[in-house]
Short mmCIF file of C-alpha atoms in Angstrom, two decimals:
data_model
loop_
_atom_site.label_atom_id
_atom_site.label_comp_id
_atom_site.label_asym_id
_atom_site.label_seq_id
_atom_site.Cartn_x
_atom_site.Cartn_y
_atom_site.Cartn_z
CA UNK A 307 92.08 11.50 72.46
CA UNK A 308 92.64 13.12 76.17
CA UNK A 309 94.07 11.80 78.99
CA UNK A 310 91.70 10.93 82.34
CA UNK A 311 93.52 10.67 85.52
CA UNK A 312 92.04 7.09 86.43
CA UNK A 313 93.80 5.99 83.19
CA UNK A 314 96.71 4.72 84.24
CA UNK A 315 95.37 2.71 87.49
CA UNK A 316 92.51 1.51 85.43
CA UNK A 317 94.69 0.00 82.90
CA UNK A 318 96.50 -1.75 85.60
CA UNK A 319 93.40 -2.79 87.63
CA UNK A 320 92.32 -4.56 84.27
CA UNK A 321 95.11 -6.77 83.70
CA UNK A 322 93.94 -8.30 87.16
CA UNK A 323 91.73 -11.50 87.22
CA UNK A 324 88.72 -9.98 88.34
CA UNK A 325 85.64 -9.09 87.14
CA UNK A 326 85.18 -5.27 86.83
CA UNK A 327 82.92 -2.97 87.19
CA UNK A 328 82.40 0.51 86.55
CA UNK A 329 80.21 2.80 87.07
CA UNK A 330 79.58 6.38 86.26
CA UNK A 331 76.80 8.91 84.56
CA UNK A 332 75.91 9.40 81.09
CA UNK A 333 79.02 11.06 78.88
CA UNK A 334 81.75 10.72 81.54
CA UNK A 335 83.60 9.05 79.18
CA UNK A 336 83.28 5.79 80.36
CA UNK A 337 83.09 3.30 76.78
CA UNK A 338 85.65 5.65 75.05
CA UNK A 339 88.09 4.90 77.87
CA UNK A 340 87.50 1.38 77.91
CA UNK A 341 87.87 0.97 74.75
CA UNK A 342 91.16 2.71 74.49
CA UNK A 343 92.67 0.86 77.25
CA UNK A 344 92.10 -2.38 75.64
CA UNK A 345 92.18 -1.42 71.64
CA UNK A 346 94.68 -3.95 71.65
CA UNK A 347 93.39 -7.13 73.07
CA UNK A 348 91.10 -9.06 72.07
CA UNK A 349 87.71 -7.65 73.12
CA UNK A 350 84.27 -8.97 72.50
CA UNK A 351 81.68 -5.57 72.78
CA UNK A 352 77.83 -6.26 74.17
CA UNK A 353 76.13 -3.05 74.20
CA UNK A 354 73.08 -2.93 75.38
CA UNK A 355 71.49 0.52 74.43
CA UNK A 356 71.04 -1.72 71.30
CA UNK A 357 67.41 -2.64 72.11
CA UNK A 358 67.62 -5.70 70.00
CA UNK A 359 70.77 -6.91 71.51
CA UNK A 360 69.18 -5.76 75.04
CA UNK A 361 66.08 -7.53 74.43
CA UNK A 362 67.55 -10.73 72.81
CA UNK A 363 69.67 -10.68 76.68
CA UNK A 364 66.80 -10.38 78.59
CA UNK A 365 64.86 -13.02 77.27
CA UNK A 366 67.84 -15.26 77.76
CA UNK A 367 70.61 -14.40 80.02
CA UNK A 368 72.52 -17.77 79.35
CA UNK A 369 73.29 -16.41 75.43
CA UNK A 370 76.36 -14.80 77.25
CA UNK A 371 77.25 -18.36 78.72
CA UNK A 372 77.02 -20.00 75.18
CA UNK A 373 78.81 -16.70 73.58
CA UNK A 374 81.79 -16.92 75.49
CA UNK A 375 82.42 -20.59 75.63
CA UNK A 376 82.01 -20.67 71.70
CA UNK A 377 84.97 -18.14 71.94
CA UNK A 378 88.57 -19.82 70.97
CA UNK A 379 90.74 -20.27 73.69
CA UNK A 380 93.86 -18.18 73.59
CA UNK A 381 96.95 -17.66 75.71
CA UNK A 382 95.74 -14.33 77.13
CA UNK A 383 92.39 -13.97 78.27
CA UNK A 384 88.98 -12.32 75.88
CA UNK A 385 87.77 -9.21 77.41
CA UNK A 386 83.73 -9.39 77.81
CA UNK A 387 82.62 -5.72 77.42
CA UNK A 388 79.35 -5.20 78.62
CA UNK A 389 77.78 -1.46 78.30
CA UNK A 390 74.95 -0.61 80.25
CA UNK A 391 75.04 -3.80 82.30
CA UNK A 392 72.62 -2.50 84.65
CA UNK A 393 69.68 -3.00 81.58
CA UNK A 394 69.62 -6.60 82.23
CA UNK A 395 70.50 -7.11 86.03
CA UNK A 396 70.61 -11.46 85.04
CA UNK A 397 73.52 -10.96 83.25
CA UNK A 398 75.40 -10.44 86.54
CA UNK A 399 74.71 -14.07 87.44
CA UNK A 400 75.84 -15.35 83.83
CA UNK A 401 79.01 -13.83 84.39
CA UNK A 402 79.87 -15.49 87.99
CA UNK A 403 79.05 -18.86 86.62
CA UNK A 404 81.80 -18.08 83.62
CA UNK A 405 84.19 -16.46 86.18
CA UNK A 406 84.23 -18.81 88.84
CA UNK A 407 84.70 -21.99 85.77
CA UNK A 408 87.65 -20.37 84.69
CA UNK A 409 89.06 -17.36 86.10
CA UNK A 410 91.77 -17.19 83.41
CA UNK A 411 90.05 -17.49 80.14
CA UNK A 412 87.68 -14.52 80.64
CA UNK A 413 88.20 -11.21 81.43
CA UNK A 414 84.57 -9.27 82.21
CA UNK A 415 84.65 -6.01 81.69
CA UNK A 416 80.98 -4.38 83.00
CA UNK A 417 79.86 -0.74 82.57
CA UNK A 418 76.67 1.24 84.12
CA UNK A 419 74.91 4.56 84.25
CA UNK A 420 72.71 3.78 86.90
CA UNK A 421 72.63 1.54 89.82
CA UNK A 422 68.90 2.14 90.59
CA UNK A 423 67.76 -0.92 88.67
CA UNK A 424 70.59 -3.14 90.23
CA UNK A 425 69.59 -1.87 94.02
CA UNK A 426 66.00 -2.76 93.34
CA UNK A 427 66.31 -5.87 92.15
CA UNK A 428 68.73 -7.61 94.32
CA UNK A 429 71.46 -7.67 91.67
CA UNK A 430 74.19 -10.23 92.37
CA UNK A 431 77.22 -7.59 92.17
CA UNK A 432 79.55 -10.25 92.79
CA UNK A 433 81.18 -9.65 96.32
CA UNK A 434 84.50 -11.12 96.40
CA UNK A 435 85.06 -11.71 92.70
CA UNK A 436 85.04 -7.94 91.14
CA UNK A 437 86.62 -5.29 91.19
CA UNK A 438 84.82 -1.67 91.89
CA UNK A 439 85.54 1.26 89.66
CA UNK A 440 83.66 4.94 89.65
CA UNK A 441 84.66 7.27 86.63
CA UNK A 442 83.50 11.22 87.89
CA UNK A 443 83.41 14.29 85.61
CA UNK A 444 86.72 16.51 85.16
CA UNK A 445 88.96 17.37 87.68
CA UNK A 446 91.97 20.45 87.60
CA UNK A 447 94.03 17.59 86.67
CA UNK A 448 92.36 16.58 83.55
CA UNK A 449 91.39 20.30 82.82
CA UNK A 450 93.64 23.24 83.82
CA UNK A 451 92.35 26.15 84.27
CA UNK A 452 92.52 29.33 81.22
CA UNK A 453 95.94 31.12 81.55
CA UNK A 454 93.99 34.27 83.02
CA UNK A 455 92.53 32.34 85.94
CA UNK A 456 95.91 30.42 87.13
CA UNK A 457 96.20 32.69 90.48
CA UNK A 458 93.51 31.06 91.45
CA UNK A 459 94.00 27.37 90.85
CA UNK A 460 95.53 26.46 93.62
CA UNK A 461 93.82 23.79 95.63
CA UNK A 462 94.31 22.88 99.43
CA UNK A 463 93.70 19.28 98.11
CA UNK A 464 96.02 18.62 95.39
CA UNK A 465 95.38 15.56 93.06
CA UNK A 466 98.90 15.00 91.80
CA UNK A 467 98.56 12.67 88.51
CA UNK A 468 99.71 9.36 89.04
CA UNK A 469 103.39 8.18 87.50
CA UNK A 470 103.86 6.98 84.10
CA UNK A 471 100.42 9.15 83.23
CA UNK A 472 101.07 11.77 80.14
CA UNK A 473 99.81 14.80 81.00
CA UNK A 474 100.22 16.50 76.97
CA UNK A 475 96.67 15.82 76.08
CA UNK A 476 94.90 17.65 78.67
CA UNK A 477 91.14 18.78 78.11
CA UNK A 478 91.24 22.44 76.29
CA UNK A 479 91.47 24.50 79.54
CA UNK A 480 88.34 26.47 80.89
CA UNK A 481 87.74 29.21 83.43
CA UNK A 482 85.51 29.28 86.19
CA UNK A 483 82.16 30.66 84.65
CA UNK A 484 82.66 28.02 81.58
CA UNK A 485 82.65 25.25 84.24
CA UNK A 486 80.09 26.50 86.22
CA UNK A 487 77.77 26.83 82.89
CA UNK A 488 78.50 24.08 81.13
CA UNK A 489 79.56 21.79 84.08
CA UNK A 490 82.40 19.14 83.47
CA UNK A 491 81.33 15.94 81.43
CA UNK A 492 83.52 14.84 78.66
CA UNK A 493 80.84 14.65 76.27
CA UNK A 494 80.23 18.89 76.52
CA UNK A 495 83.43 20.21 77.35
CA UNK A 496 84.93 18.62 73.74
CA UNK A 497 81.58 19.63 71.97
CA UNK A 498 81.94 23.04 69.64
CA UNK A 499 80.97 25.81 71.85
CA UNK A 500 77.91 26.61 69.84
CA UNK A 501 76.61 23.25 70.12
CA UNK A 502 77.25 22.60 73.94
CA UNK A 503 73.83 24.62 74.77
CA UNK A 504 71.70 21.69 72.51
CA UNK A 505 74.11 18.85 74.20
CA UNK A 506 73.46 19.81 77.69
CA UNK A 507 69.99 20.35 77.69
CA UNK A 508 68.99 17.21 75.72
CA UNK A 509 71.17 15.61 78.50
CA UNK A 510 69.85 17.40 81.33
CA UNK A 511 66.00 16.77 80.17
CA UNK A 512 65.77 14.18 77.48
CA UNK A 513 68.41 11.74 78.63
CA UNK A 514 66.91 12.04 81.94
CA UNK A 515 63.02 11.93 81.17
CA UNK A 516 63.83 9.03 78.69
CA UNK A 517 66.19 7.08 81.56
CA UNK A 518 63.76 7.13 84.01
CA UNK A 519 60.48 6.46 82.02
CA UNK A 520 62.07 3.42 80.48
CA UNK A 521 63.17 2.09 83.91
CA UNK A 522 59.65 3.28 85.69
CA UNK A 523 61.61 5.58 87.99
CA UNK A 524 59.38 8.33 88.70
CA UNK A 525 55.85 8.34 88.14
CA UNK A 526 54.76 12.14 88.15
CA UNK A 527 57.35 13.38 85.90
CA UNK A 528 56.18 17.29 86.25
CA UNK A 529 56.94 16.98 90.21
CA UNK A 530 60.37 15.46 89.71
CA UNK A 531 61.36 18.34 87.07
CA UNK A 532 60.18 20.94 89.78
CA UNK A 533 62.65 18.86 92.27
CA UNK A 534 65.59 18.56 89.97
CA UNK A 535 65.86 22.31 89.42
CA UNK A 536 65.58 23.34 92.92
CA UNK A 537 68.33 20.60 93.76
CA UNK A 538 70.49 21.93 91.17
CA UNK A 539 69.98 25.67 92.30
CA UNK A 540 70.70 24.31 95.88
CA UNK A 541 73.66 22.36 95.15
CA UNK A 542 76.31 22.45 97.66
CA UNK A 543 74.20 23.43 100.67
CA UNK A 544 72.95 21.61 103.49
CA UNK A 545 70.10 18.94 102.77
CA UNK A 546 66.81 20.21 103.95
CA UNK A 547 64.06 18.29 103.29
CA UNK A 548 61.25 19.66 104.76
CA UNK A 549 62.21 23.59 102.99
CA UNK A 550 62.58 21.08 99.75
CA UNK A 551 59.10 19.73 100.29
CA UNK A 552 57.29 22.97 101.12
CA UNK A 553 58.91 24.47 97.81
CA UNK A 554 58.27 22.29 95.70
CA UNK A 555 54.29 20.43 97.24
CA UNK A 556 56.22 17.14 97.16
CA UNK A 557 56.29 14.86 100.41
CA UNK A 558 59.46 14.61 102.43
CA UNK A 559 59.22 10.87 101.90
CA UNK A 560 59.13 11.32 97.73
CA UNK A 561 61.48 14.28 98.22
CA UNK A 562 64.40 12.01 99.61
CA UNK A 563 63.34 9.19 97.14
CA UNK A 564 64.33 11.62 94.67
CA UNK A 565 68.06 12.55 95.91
CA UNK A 566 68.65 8.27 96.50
CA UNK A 567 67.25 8.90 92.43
CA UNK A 568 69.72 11.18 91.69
CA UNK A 569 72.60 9.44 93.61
CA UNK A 570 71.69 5.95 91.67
CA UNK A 571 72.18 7.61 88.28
CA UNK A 572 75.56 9.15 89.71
CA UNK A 573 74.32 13.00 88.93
CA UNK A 574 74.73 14.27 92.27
CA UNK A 575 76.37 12.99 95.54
CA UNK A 576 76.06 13.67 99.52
CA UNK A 577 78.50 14.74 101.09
CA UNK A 578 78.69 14.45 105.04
CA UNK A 579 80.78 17.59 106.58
CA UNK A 580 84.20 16.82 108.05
CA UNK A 581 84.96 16.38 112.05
CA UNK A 582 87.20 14.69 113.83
CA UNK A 583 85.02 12.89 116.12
CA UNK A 584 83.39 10.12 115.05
CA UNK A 585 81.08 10.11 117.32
CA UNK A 586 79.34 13.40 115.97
CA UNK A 587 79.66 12.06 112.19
CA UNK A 588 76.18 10.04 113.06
CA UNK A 589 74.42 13.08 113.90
CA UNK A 590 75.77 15.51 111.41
CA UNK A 591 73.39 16.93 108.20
CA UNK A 592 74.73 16.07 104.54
CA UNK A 593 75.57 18.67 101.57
CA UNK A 594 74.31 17.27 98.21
CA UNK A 595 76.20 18.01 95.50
CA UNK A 596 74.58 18.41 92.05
CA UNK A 597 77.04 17.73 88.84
CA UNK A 598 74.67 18.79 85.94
CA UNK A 599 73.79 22.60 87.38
CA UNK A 600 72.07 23.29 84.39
CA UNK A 601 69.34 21.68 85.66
CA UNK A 602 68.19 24.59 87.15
CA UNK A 603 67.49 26.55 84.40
CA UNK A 604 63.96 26.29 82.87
CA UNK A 605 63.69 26.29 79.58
CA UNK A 606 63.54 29.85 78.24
CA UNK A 607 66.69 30.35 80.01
CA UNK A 608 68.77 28.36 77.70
CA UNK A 609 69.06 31.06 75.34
CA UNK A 610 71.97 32.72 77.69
CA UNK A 611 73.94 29.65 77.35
CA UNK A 612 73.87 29.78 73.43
CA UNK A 613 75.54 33.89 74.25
CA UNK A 614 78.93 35.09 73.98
CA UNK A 615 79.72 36.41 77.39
CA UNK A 616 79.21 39.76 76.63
CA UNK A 617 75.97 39.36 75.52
CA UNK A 618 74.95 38.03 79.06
CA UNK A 619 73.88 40.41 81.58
CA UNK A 620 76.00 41.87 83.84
CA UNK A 621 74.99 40.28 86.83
CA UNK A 622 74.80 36.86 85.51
CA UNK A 623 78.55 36.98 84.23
CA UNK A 624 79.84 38.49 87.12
CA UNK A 625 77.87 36.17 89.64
CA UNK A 626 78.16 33.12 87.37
CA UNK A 627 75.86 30.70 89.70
CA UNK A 628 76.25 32.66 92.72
CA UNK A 629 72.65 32.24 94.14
CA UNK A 630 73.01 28.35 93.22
CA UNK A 631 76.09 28.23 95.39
CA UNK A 632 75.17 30.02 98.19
CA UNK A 633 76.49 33.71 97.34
CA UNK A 634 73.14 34.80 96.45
CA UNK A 635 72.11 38.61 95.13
CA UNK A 636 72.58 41.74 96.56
CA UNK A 637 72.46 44.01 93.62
CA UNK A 638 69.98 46.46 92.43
CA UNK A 639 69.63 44.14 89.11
CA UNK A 640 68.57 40.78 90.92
CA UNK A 641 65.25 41.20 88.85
CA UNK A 642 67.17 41.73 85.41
CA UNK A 643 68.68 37.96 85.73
CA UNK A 644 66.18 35.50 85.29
CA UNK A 645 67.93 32.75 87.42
CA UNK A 646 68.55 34.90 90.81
CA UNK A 647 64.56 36.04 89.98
CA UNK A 648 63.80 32.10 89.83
CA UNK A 649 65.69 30.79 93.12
CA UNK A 650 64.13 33.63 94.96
CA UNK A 651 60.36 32.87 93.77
CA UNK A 652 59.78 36.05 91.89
CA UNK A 653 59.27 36.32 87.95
CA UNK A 654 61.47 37.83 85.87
CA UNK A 655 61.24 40.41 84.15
CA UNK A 656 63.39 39.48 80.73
#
């Protein structure tokens, strides 16, 4: 089991009597941390990628209100773990009529993937009664960098681990092509390395296509594919919608539909640039930050990923994502790498 930086303050956040919730994307690691924090309480589980258990919840929110007052009252409170809350938005307003009965005998623990659902329907996120948590991918402090890349670890914003956190069961260390490859979720970093390939792109397409067809998120699923890889390739550059639109023959309007999409299901983030008026922050653009970068591959590109390094071209494992982070091509092999040939509109040759 490895250590996660939040651990610590989570674990003391939790003993507080609030109702918590926490959010995060698919395979950050949220269940297995909650679930290790509390192995040794008493913990009732409600998952709700069951779809029996999610259906029998939908039909009747209140079973949570008879579940937990059957429960046996005991000197320290029953955690209420709820996975993938967001599934049945009702459930919200079961657990403030618990909470505000007795704010000692339950403790509600409430995880989601995706606050889309919650947004749209008017959720009732419980505003003075709960407790906020976000759980991100990897950091440098949960995953050091290989031995060979140390010189260049250093960080003008250091994230020193909190106190009392261990810090001997780090995640195996990676360099800087591995994370820009494979990205930092829990889920593929700890996966065999000839098996992270199959994990990401199930996770990048599947998960995705499946999330957001259950949920009626996107209704022309070919245009939002087109979108995803071109905000992958352009992660970490200024937001512009209108070069986004014309790319891609999506309207503005359905183009920044998609990036509120993408920030709901906590895959990407916008960032607004630093200044120290505050004045000019209203009028500044945003950089949107992509954390699955794999996205902008298409699909006959995977086969690189499945390669040793030295079976990759030169000028991919040199340049790593260089044209998806803004360092573009300048070599005479630009056509050779099937990425650079993508993000520039021109068709490989490979």
């Amino acid at each position: 089991m490895y250590d996660r930086w939040y651990a610590t303050a989570l674990q003391k956040k939790l003993a507080r009597p609030y109702v918590h919730l926490i959010f995060g994307a698919r395979q950050t690691g949220k269940s297995t941390l909650i679930e290790r924090l509390l192995h040794e309480s008493d913990v009732v589980r409600i998952d709700f990628t069951r779809s029996e258990e999610r259906s029998r919840f939908l039909v009747d929110p209140d079973e949570l209100i008879r579940l937990c007052r059957g429960l046996p009252k005991r000197r320290k409170p029953t955690y209420i773990f709820v996975d993938e809350a967001q599934a049945v938005p009702a459930i919200f307003d079961a657990v403030q009529h618990l909470y505000d009965s007795d704010k000692r005998r339950w403790r509600f623990v409430l995880c989601g993937s995706s606050a889309r659902k919650l947004r749209l329907t008017g959720a009732n996120l419980l505003p003075g009664r709960s407790f906020l948590h976000h759980l991100y991918p990897l950091t440098l402090a949960e995953r050091p960098p290989a031995p060979a890349s140390t010189v260049h670890s250093d960080s003008p914003l250091p994230l020193p681990r909190p106190r009392g956190t261990p810090q001997d069961k780090l995640f195996p260390p990676a360099d800087l092509e591995t994370r820009l490859i494979y990205g930092e979720l829990p889920g593929v970093v700890t996966a065999p390395k000839v098996d992270r390939a199959s994990i990401l792109r199930a996770y990048a397409f599947v998960h995705l296509e499946e999330e957001m067809r259950r949920e009626a998120l996107v209704k022309d699923w070919a245009a939002f594919v087109r979108f995803l890889r071109l905000a992958a390739l352009e992660s970490g550059q200024v937001l512009n919608y209108a070069a986004i639109s014309n790319e891609t023959g999506i309207s503005q309007p359905t183009v920044k539909g998609y990036y509120q999409l993408l920030e709901d299901m906590f895959i990407g983030v916008r960032v607004l640039a630093w200044t120290k008026s505050p004045a000019r922050t209203c009028f500044l653009r945003r950089n949107f930050f992509c954390s699955i970068s794999a996205c902008a591959m298409r699909p006959r590109d995977w086969k690189f990923l499945a390669r040793p390094y030295a079976a990759i071209p030169a000028h991919y494992s040199s340049n790593g994502w260089g044209w998806s982070f803004g360092g573009g091509c300048n070599t005479s092999v630009t056509a050779n790498c099937p990425i650079c040939a993508h993000a520039m509109g021109r068709k490989s040759i490979s």
